[in-house]
Tab-separated table of N, CA and C in Angstrom:
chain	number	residue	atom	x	y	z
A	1	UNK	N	80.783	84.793	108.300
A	1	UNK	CA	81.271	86.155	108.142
A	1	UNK	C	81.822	86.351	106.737
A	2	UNK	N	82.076	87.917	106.214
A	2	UNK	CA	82.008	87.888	104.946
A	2	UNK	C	83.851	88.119	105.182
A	3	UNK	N	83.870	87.711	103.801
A	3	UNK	CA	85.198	88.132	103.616
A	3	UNK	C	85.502	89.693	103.833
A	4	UNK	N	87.053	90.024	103.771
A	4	UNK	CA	87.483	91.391	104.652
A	4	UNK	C	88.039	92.060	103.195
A	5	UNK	N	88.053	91.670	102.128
A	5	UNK	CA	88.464	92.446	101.005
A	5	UNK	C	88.372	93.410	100.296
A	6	UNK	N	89.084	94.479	99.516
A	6	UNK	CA	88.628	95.332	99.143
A	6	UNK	C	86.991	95.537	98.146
A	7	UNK	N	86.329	94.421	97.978
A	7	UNK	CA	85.656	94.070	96.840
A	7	UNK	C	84.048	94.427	97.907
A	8	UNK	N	84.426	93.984	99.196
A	8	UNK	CA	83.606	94.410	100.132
A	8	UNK	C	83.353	95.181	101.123
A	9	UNK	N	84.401	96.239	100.959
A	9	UNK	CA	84.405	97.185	101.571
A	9	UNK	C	83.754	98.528	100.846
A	10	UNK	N	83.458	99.146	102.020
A	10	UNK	CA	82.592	100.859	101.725
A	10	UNK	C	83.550	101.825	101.307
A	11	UNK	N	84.642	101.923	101.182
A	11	UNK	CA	86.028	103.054	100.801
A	11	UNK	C	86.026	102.215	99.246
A	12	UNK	N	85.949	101.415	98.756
A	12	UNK	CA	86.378	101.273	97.868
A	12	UNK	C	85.706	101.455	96.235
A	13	UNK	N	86.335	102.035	95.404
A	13	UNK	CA	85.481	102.072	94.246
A	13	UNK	C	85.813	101.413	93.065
A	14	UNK	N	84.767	100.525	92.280
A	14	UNK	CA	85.445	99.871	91.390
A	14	UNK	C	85.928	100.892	90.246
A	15	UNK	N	86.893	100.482	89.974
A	15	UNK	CA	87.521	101.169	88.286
A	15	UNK	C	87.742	100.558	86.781
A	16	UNK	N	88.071	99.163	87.395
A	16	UNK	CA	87.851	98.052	86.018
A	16	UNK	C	87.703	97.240	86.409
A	17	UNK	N	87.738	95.910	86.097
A	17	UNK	CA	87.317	94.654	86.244
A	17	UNK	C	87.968	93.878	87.082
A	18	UNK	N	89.844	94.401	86.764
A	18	UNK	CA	90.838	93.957	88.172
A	18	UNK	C	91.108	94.963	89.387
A	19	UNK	N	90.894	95.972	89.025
A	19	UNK	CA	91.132	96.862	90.027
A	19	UNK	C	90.166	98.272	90.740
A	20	UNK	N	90.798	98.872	91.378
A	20	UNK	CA	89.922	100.046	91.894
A	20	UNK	C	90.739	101.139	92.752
A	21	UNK	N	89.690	101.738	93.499
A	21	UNK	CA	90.511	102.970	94.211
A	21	UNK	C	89.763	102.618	96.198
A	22	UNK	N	90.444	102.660	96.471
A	22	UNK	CA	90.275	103.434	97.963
A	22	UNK	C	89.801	104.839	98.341
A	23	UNK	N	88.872	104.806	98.765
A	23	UNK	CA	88.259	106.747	99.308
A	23	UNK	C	88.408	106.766	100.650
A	24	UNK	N	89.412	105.860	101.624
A	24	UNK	CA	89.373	106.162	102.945
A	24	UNK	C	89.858	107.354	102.797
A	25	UNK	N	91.272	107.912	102.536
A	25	UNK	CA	91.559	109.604	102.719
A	25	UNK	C	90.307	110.850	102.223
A	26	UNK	N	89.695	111.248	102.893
A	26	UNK	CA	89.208	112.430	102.310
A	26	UNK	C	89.686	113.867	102.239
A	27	UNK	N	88.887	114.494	101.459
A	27	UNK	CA	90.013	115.664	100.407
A	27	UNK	C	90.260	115.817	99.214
A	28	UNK	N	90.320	116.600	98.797
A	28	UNK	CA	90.345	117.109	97.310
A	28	UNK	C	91.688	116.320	96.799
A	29	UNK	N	93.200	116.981	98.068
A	29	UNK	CA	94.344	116.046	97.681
A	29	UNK	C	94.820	115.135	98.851
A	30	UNK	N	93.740	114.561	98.757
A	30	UNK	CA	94.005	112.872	99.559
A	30	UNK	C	94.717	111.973	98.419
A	31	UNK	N	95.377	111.109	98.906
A	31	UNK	CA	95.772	110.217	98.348
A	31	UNK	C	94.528	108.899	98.233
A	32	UNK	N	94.573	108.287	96.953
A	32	UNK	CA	93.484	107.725	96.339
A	32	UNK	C	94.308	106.106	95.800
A	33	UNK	N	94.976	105.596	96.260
A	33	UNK	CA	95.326	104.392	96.086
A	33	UNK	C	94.670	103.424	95.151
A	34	UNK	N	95.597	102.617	94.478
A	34	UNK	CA	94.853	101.603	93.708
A	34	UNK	C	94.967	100.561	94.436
A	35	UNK	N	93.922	99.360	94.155
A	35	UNK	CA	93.750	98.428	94.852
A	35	UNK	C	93.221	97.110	94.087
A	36	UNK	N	93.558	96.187	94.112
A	36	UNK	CA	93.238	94.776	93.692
A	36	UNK	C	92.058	94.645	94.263
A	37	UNK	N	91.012	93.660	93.861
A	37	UNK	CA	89.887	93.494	94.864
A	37	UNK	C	90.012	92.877	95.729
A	38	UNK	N	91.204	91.957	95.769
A	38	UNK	CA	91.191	90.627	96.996
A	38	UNK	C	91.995	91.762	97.809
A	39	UNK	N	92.610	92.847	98.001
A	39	UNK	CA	93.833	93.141	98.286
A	39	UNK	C	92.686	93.726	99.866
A	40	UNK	N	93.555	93.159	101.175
A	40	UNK	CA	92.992	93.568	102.598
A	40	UNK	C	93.221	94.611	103.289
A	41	UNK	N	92.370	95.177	104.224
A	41	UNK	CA	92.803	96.615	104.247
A	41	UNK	C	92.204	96.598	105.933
A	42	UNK	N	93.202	97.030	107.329
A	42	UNK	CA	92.690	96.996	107.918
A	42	UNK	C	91.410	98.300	108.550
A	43	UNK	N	90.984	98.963	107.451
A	43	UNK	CA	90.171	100.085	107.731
A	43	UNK	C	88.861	99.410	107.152
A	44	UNK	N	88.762	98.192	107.192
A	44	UNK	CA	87.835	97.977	106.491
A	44	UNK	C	86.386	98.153	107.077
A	45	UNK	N	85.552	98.279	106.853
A	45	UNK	CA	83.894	98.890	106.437
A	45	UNK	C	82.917	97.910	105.637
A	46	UNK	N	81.913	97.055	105.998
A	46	UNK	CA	81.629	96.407	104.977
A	46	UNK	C	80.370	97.397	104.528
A	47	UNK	N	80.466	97.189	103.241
A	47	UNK	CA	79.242	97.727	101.744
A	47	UNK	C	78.060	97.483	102.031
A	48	UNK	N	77.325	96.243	102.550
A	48	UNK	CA	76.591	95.345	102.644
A	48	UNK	C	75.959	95.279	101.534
A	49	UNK	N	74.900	95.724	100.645
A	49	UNK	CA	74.438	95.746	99.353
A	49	UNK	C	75.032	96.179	98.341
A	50	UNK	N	75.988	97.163	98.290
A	50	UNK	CA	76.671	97.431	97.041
A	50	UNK	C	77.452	96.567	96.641
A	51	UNK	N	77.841	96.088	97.770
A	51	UNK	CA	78.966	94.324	97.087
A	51	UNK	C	78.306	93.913	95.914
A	52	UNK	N	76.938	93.062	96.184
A	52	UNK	CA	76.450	92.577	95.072
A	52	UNK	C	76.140	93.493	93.708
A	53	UNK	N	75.659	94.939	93.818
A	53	UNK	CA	75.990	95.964	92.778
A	53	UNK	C	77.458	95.547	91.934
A	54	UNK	N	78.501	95.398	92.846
A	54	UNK	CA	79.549	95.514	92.457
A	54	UNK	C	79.501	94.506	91.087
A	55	UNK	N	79.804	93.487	91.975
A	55	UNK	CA	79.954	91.589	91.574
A	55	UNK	C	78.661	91.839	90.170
A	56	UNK	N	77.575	92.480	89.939
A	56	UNK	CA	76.693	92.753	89.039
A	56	UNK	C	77.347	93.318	87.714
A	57	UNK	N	78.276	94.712	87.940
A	57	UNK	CA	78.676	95.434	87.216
A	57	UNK	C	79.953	94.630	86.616
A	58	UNK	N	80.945	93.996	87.787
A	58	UNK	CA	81.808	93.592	86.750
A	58	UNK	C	81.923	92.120	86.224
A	59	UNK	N	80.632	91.313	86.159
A	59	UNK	CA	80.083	90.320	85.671
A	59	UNK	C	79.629	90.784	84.293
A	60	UNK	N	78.878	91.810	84.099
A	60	UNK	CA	78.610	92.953	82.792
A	60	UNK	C	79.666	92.781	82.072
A	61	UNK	N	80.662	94.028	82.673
A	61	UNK	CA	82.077	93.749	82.092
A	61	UNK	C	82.700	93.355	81.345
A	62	UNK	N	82.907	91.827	82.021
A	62	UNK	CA	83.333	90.706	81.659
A	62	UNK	C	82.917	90.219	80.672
A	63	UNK	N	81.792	90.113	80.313
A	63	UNK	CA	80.849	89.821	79.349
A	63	UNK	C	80.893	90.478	78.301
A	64	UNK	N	80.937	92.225	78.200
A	64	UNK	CA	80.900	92.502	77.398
A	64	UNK	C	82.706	92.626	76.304
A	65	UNK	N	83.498	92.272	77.424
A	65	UNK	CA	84.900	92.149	76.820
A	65	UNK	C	85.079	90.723	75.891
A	66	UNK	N	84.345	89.758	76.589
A	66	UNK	CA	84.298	88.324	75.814
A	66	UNK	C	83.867	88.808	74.068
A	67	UNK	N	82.522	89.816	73.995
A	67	UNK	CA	81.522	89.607	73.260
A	67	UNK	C	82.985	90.421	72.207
């Protein structure tokens, strides 16, 4: 089983390399939380393919902050 983290969940959107947002509230003025990627959430949803999108983009990132 996959891990339960924000990094693999469907509410979550990446924002930088350490962190992101939550889209469980919907609404214009929902509250939009920041979130660590390891950080657990019991609403969780798994991504199933965008995970690896994810793990793609901020491997990029990373890379391009080294360069």
């Amino acid at each position: 089983m996959e891990k339960q983290d924000c990094l693999h969940c469907h509410y979550f959107r990446v924002k930088d390399i350490a962190s992101g947002i939550c889209r469980l509230a919907k609404g214009a003025d929902a509250p939009r939380p920041t979130k660590q990627h390891g950080d657990l959430c019991a609403e969780f949803r798994d991504s199933g393919q965008q995970y690896y999108i994810r793990q793609g983009w901020l491997k990029s990132q990373a890379a391009q902050q080294e360069a």
